[in-house]
Coordinates of N, CA and C in Angstrom, one line a residue:
M15 N 97.5 168.3 334.1 CA 96.8 168.4 332.8 C 96.4 169.9 332.6
A16 N 96.1 170.6 333.7 CA 95.7 172.0 333.5 C 96.8 172.8 333.1
T17 N 98.1 172.5 333.5 CA 99.2 173.3 333.1 C 99.5 173.2 331.6
I18 N 99.2 172.0 331.0 CA 99.3 171.8 329.6 C 98.4 172.8 328.8
F19 N 97.2 172.9 329.3 CA 96.2 173.8 328.6 C 96.6 175.3 328.9
E20 N 97.2 175.5 330.0 CA 97.7 176.9 330.3 C 98.8 177.3 329.3
L21 N 99.7 176.3 329.0 CA 100.8 176.6 328.1 C 100.3 176.7 326.6
I22 N 99.3 175.9 326.3 CA 98.8 176.0 324.9 C 97.5 176.9 325.0
D23 N 97.8 178.1 324.8 CA 96.7 179.1 324.8 C 96.0 179.2 323.5
L24 N 94.7 178.9 323.4 CA 94.0 178.9 322.2 C 93.3 180.3 322.0
R25 N 93.6 181.3 322.8 CA 93.2 182.6 322.6 C 94.2 183.3 321.7
S26 N 93.9 183.2 320.4 CA 94.9 183.6 319.4 C 95.2 185.0 319.4
F27 N 94.2 185.9 319.5 CA 94.3 187.3 319.2 C 95.1 188.0 320.3
S28 N 95.2 187.4 321.5 CA 96.0 187.9 322.5 C 97.4 187.2 322.7
N29 N 97.7 186.4 321.7 CA 98.9 185.6 321.7 C 99.9 186.1 320.8
L30 N 101.1 186.4 321.2 CA 102.1 187.0 320.4 C 102.5 186.0 319.3
W31 N 102.5 184.7 319.5 CA 102.9 183.8 318.5 C 101.9 183.8 317.3
F32 N 100.7 184.1 317.5 CA 99.7 184.2 316.4 C 100.1 185.3 315.5
W33 N 100.5 186.5 316.1 CA 100.8 187.6 315.3 C 102.1 187.4 314.5
I34 N 103.0 186.7 315.1 CA 104.3 186.4 314.5 C 104.0 185.4 313.3
A35 N 103.1 184.4 313.5 CA 102.8 183.5 312.5 C 102.1 184.2 311.3
L36 N 101.2 185.2 311.6 CA 100.5 185.9 310.6 C 101.5 186.7 309.8
A37 N 102.4 187.3 310.4 CA 103.4 188.1 309.6 C 104.3 187.2 308.8
V38 N 104.7 186.0 309.3 CA 105.5 185.0 308.5 C 104.6 184.5 307.3
V39 N 103.4 184.2 307.5 CA 102.5 183.7 306.4 C 102.5 184.7 305.3
W40 N 102.2 186.0 305.6 CA 102.1 186.9 304.5 C 103.4 187.4 303.9
S41 N 104.4 187.4 304.7 CA 105.8 187.6 304.2 C 106.2 186.5 303.2
S42 N 105.9 185.3 303.6 CA 106.3 184.2 302.7 C 105.4 184.2 301.5
A43 N 104.1 184.5 301.6 CA 103.2 184.5 300.5 C 103.6 185.5 299.4
S44 N 104.1 186.7 299.9 CA 104.5 187.7 298.9 C 105.9 187.5 298.4
H45 N 106.7 186.7 299.1 CA 108.1 186.4 298.6 C 108.1 185.3 297.6
W46 N 107.3 184.2 297.9 CA 107.3 183.1 297.0 C 106.1 183.2 296.0
V47 N 106.3 183.8 294.9 CA 105.3 184.1 293.9 C 105.3 182.9 292.9
L48 N 104.3 182.2 292.8 CA 104.2 181.0 292.0 C 105.4 180.0 292.3
G49 N 105.7 179.9 293.6 CA 106.8 179.0 294.0 C 108.2 179.5 293.7
V50 N 108.3 180.7 293.2 CA 109.6 181.3 292.9 C 109.9 182.4 293.8
P51 N 111.1 182.4 294.4 CA 111.5 183.5 295.3 C 111.6 184.8 294.5
F52 N 111.1 185.8 295.1 CA 111.0 187.1 294.3 C 112.4 187.7 294.1
D53 N 113.3 187.4 295.1 CA 114.7 188.0 294.9 C 115.3 187.4 293.6
L54 N 115.0 186.2 293.3 CA 115.5 185.6 292.0 C 114.9 186.3 290.8
V55 N 113.6 186.7 290.9 CA 113.0 187.5 289.8 C 113.8 188.8 289.6
I56 N 114.0 189.5 290.7 CA 114.7 190.8 290.6 C 116.1 190.6 290.1
R57 N 116.8 189.6 290.6 CA 118.2 189.3 290.1 C 118.3 188.9 288.7
A58 N 117.3 188.1 288.2 CA 117.3 187.7 286.8 C 116.9 188.9 285.9
H59 N 116.1 189.8 286.4 CA 115.7 191.0 285.6 C 116.9 191.9 285.5
R60 N 117.7 192.0 286.5 CA 118.9 192.9 286.5 C 120.1 192.3 285.7
K61 N 120.3 191.0 285.9 CA 121.6 190.4 285.3 C 121.3 189.6 284.0
G62 N 120.1 189.0 283.9 CA 119.9 188.2 282.7 C 120.7 187.0 282.6
G63 N 121.0 186.5 281.4 CA 121.9 185.4 281.2 C 121.3 184.1 281.8
Q64 N 122.2 183.4 282.4 CA 121.9 182.1 283.0 C 120.9 182.2 284.1
I65 N 120.9 183.3 284.9 CA 119.9 183.4 286.0 C 118.5 183.6 285.4
E66 N 118.4 184.3 284.3 CA 117.1 184.5 283.6 C 116.6 183.1 283.0
A67 N 117.5 182.3 282.5 CA 117.2 181.0 282.0 C 116.7 180.1 283.1
D68 N 117.4 180.2 284.2 CA 117.0 179.4 285.4 C 115.6 179.8 285.9
L69 N 115.4 181.1 285.9 CA 114.1 181.6 286.4 C 113.0 181.1 285.5
R70 N 113.2 181.2 284.2 CA 112.2 180.7 283.2 C 111.9 179.2 283.4
D71 N 113.0 178.5 283.6 CA 112.8 177.0 283.9 C 112.0 176.8 285.2
L72 N 112.4 177.5 286.2 CA 111.7 177.4 287.5 C 110.2 177.7 287.4
I73 N 109.9 178.8 286.7 CA 108.6 179.2 286.5 C 107.8 178.2 285.7
R74 N 108.4 177.7 284.6 CA 107.8 176.6 283.8 C 107.5 175.4 284.7
I75 N 108.4 175.0 285.5 CA 108.2 173.8 286.3 C 107.1 174.0 287.3
N76 N 107.1 175.1 288.0 CA 106.1 175.4 289.0 C 104.7 175.6 288.4
V77 N 104.7 176.3 287.2 CA 103.4 176.5 286.5 C 102.8 175.2 286.1
N78 N 103.6 174.3 285.5 CA 103.1 173.0 285.1 C 102.7 172.2 286.3
R79 N 103.4 172.2 287.4 CA 103.0 171.5 288.6 C 101.7 172.0 289.2
M80 N 101.6 173.3 289.2 CA 100.4 173.9 289.8 C 99.1 173.6 288.9
L81 N 99.3 173.6 287.6 CA 98.2 173.3 286.7 C 97.9 171.9 286.7
F82 N 98.9 171.0 286.9 CA 98.6 169.6 287.0 C 97.7 169.3 288.2
I83 N 98.1 169.9 289.3 CA 97.3 169.7 290.6 C 95.9 170.3 290.4
A84 N 95.8 171.5 289.8 CA 94.5 172.1 289.6 C 93.6 171.4 288.6
D85 N 94.2 170.8 287.6 CA 93.4 170.1 286.6 C 93.0 168.7 287.0
N86 N 93.9 168.0 287.8 CA 93.6 166.7 288.2 C 92.9 166.6 289.5
A87 N 93.1 167.5 290.4 CA 92.5 167.4 291.8 C 91.8 168.7 292.2
G88 N 91.6 169.6 291.2 CA 91.1 170.9 291.5 C 89.7 170.9 292.2
V89 N 88.9 170.1 291.6 CA 87.5 170.0 292.2 C 87.5 169.5 293.6
I90 N 88.4 168.5 293.8 CA 88.5 167.9 295.2 C 89.1 169.0 296.1
V91 N 90.2 169.6 295.7 CA 90.8 170.6 296.5 C 89.8 171.8 296.9
V92 N 89.1 172.2 295.9 CA 88.1 173.3 296.1 C 87.0 172.8 297.1
G93 N 86.6 171.6 296.9 CA 85.5 171.0 297.8 C 86.0 170.9 299.2
V94 N 87.2 170.4 299.4 CA 87.8 170.2 300.8 C 88.0 171.6 301.4
L95 N 88.7 172.5 300.6 CA 88.9 173.8 301.2 C 87.6 174.6 301.5
S96 N 86.6 174.4 300.7 CA 85.3 175.1 301.0 C 84.7 174.5 302.3
F97 N 84.8 173.2 302.4 CA 84.3 172.5 303.6 C 85.0 173.0 304.8
L98 N 86.4 173.0 304.8 CA 87.2 173.5 305.9 C 86.9 174.9 306.3
L99 N 86.8 175.8 305.2 CA 86.5 177.2 305.5 C 85.2 177.4 306.1
T100 N 84.2 176.6 305.7 CA 82.8 176.7 306.2 C 82.8 176.2 307.7
V101 N 83.5 175.1 308.0 CA 83.6 174.6 309.3 C 84.3 175.6 310.2
L102 N 85.4 176.2 309.8 CA 86.1 177.2 310.5 C 85.3 178.4 310.8
G103 N 84.5 178.9 309.7 CA 83.7 180.0 309.8 C 82.5 179.8 310.8
I104 N 81.9 178.6 310.8 CA 80.8 178.4 311.7 C 81.3 178.2 313.1
L105 N 82.4 177.4 313.3 CA 82.9 177.3 314.6 C 83.4 178.6 315.2
G106 N 84.0 179.4 314.3 CA 84.6 180.6 314.8 C 83.6 181.7 315.1
F107 N 82.7 181.9 314.1 CA 81.9 183.1 314.3 C 80.4 182.8 314.8
Y108 N 80.0 181.6 314.7 CA 78.7 181.3 315.3 C 78.9 180.7 316.7
Y109 N 79.9 179.8 316.9 CA 80.1 179.2 318.2 C 81.2 180.0 319.0
W110 N 81.8 181.0 318.3 CA 82.7 181.9 319.0 C 84.0 181.2 319.5
V111 N 84.6 180.3 318.7 CA 85.8 179.6 319.0 C 86.9 180.5 318.4
E112 N 87.7 181.2 319.3 CA 88.6 182.2 318.8 C 89.7 181.6 317.9
F113 N 90.2 180.4 318.2 CA 91.2 179.7 317.4 C 90.7 179.5 316.0
C114 N 89.5 179.1 315.8 CA 88.9 178.9 314.5 C 88.7 180.3 313.8
Q115 N 88.4 181.3 314.5 CA 88.3 182.6 313.9 C 89.7 183.0 313.3
A116 N 90.7 182.8 314.1 CA 92.1 183.1 313.7 C 92.5 182.3 312.4
L117 N 92.2 181.0 312.4 CA 92.6 180.2 311.3 C 91.8 180.6 310.0
F118 N 90.5 181.0 310.2 CA 89.7 181.4 309.1 C 90.2 182.7 308.5
L119 N 90.6 183.6 309.4 CA 91.1 184.9 308.9 C 92.5 184.8 308.2
I120 N 93.2 183.7 308.4 CA 94.4 183.4 307.6 C 94.0 182.6 306.4
A121 N 93.2 181.6 306.5 CA 92.9 180.7 305.4 C 92.1 181.3 304.3
L122 N 91.1 182.1 304.6 CA 90.3 182.7 303.5 C 91.1 183.5 302.5
P123 N 91.9 184.5 303.0 CA 92.6 185.3 302.0 C 93.7 184.4 301.3
L124 N 94.3 183.4 302.0 CA 95.2 182.6 301.3 C 94.6 181.8 300.2
S125 N 93.3 181.4 300.4 CA 92.6 180.7 299.3 C 92.4 181.6 298.1
V126 N 92.2 182.9 298.3 CA 92.1 183.8 297.2 C 93.4 183.9 296.5
V127 N 94.5 184.0 297.3 CA 95.9 184.0 296.7 C 96.1 182.7 295.8
W128 N 95.7 181.6 296.3 CA 95.8 180.4 295.6 C 95.1 180.4 294.3
L129 N 93.8 180.9 294.3 CA 93.0 181.1 293.0 C 93.7 182.0 292.1
L130 N 94.2 183.1 292.6 CA 94.9 184.1 291.7 C 96.2 183.4 291.1
S131 N 96.9 182.7 291.9 CA 98.1 182.0 291.4 C 97.8 181.0 290.3
V132 N 96.7 180.2 290.5 CA 96.3 179.2 289.5 C 95.9 180.0 288.2
R133 N 95.2 181.1 288.3 CA 94.8 181.8 287.2 C 96.0 182.4 286.4
T134 N 96.9 182.9 287.2 CA 98.1 183.5 286.6 C 99.0 182.4 285.9
A135 N 99.1 181.2 286.6 CA 99.8 180.1 286.0 C 99.1 179.6 284.7
R136 N 97.8 179.6 284.6 CA 97.1 179.2 283.4 C 97.4 180.2 282.3
R137 N 97.4 181.5 282.6 CA 97.7 182.5 281.6 C 99.1 182.4 281.1
I138 N 100.0 182.2 282.0 CA 101.4 182.0 281.6 C 101.6 180.8 280.7
S139 N 100.9 179.7 281.0 CA 101.1 178.5 280.2 C 100.4 178.6 278.8
Q140 N 99.4 179.5 278.7 CA 98.6 179.6 277.4 C 99.3 180.6 276.5
Q141 N 100.1 181.5 277.0 CA 100.7 182.5 276.2 C 102.2 182.4 276.1
A142 N 102.7 182.6 274.9 CA 104.2 182.6 274.8 C 104.6 184.0 275.2
L143 N 105.0 184.2 276.4 CA 105.3 185.5 277.0 C 106.8 185.9 276.7
T144 N 107.0 187.1 276.4 CA 108.4 187.6 276.4 C 108.9 187.7 277.8
V145 N 110.2 187.9 277.9 CA 110.8 188.0 279.3 C 110.2 189.1 280.0
E146 N 110.0 190.3 279.4 CA 109.5 191.5 280.0 C 108.0 191.2 280.4
A147 N 107.3 190.6 279.6 CA 105.9 190.3 279.9 C 105.8 189.3 281.1
L148 N 106.7 188.3 281.1 CA 106.7 187.4 282.3 C 107.1 188.1 283.6
Y149 N 108.1 189.0 283.5 CA 108.4 189.8 284.7 C 107.2 190.6 285.1
S150 N 106.5 191.2 284.2 CA 105.3 192.0 284.5 C 104.2 191.2 285.1
R151 N 104.0 190.0 284.6 CA 103.0 189.1 285.1 C 103.3 188.7 286.6
I152 N 104.6 188.4 286.8 CA 105.0 188.0 288.2 C 104.9 189.2 289.2
R153 N 105.3 190.4 288.7 CA 105.2 191.5 289.6 C 103.8 191.9 289.9
G154 N 102.9 191.7 288.9 CA 101.5 192.0 289.1 C 100.9 191.1 290.1
L155 N 101.2 189.8 290.0 CA 100.7 188.8 290.9 C 101.2 189.1 292.3
R156 N 102.5 189.5 292.4 CA 103.1 189.8 293.7 C 102.4 191.0 294.3
L157 N 102.1 192.0 293.5 CA 101.4 193.2 294.0 C 100.0 192.9 294.5
A158 N 99.3 192.0 293.8 CA 98.0 191.6 294.2 C 98.0 190.8 295.5
I159 N 99.0 189.9 295.7 CA 99.2 189.1 296.9 C 99.5 190.1 298.1
Q160 N 100.4 191.1 297.8 CA 100.7 192.0 298.9 C 99.4 192.8 299.3
A161 N 98.6 193.2 298.3 CA 97.4 194.0 298.6 C 96.4 193.1 299.4
I162 N 96.3 191.8 299.0 CA 95.4 190.9 299.8 C 96.0 190.7 301.2
G163 N 97.3 190.6 301.3 CA 97.9 190.4 302.6 C 97.7 191.6 303.5
M164 N 97.9 192.8 302.9 CA 97.7 194.0 303.8 C 96.2 194.1 304.2
M165 N 95.3 193.8 303.4 CA 93.9 193.8 303.8 C 93.6 192.8 304.8
A166 N 94.2 191.6 304.6 CA 94.0 190.5 305.6 C 94.5 190.8 307.0
V167 N 95.7 191.4 307.0 CA 96.3 191.8 308.3 C 95.5 192.9 308.9
L168 N 95.0 193.9 308.1 CA 94.2 195.0 308.7 C 92.9 194.4 309.3
V169 N 92.2 193.6 308.5 CA 90.9 193.0 309.0 C 91.2 192.2 310.2
T170 N 92.2 191.3 310.2 CA 92.6 190.5 311.3 C 92.9 191.3 312.6
S171 N 93.7 192.4 312.4 CA 94.0 193.3 313.5 C 92.8 193.9 314.1
F172 N 91.9 194.5 313.3 CA 90.7 195.1 313.8 C 89.8 194.0 314.5
W173 N 89.7 192.8 313.9 CA 88.9 191.8 314.5 C 89.5 191.4 315.9
G174 N 90.9 191.2 315.9 CA 91.6 190.9 317.1 C 91.4 191.9 318.2
M175 N 91.5 193.2 317.8 CA 91.2 194.2 318.8 C 89.8 194.2 319.4
Y176 N 88.8 193.9 318.5 CA 87.4 193.8 318.9 C 87.3 192.6 319.9
V177 N 87.8 191.5 319.5 CA 87.7 190.3 320.4 C 88.4 190.5 321.7
N178 N 89.6 191.1 321.7 CA 90.3 191.3 323.0 C 89.5 192.4 323.8
A179 N 89.0 193.4 323.2 CA 88.2 194.4 323.9 C 86.9 193.8 324.5
S180 N 86.2 193.0 323.7 CA 85.0 192.4 324.1 C 85.1 191.3 325.2
L181 N 86.3 190.6 325.2 CA 86.5 189.7 326.3 C 87.1 190.3 327.5
G182 N 87.6 191.4 327.4 CA 88.1 192.1 328.6 C 89.5 191.7 328.9
V183 N 90.1 192.3 330.0 CA 91.5 192.0 330.3 C 91.7 190.6 330.9
L184 N 90.7 190.1 331.6 CA 90.9 188.8 332.2 C 90.5 187.6 331.4
G185 N 90.0 187.9 330.2 CA 89.6 186.8 329.3 C 88.2 186.2 329.5
G186 N 87.3 187.0 330.0 CA 85.9 186.8 330.0 C 85.4 185.6 330.6

């Protein structure tokens, strides 16, 4: 039984897999803007035609889906996410559970990304946007997501270095 717990290391900040997962999370978050792959946005902007029509349809479908979830279950989702973030924050930073700290440092900025995405989806649905305005809105959201991701990785890196330095080489 001890070997199982040795294989599953919950010391996140000294674990290479955590840092790989963090990179994948933020890479995916900045690539899939409103559920649409950003390479499709670039290709539709360059070529137009059917690709642009497909992009508009995909954005319309994802915006409607996101707003349906936000309008019908938004209060429940916000309540559950707030509860989970609070539990992770307390377990992580008061009781010093490193795994909960790591999850909190991923989940908190992702919740901000979710709120920005819902706000952008609402704005897109309420306005009859031209193609250029739609591209601008998607690029702006992607830029905001990338900025949040860079700050999240920076804060997580500094916190991880602090935790690893404070625990010492042998894991305290």
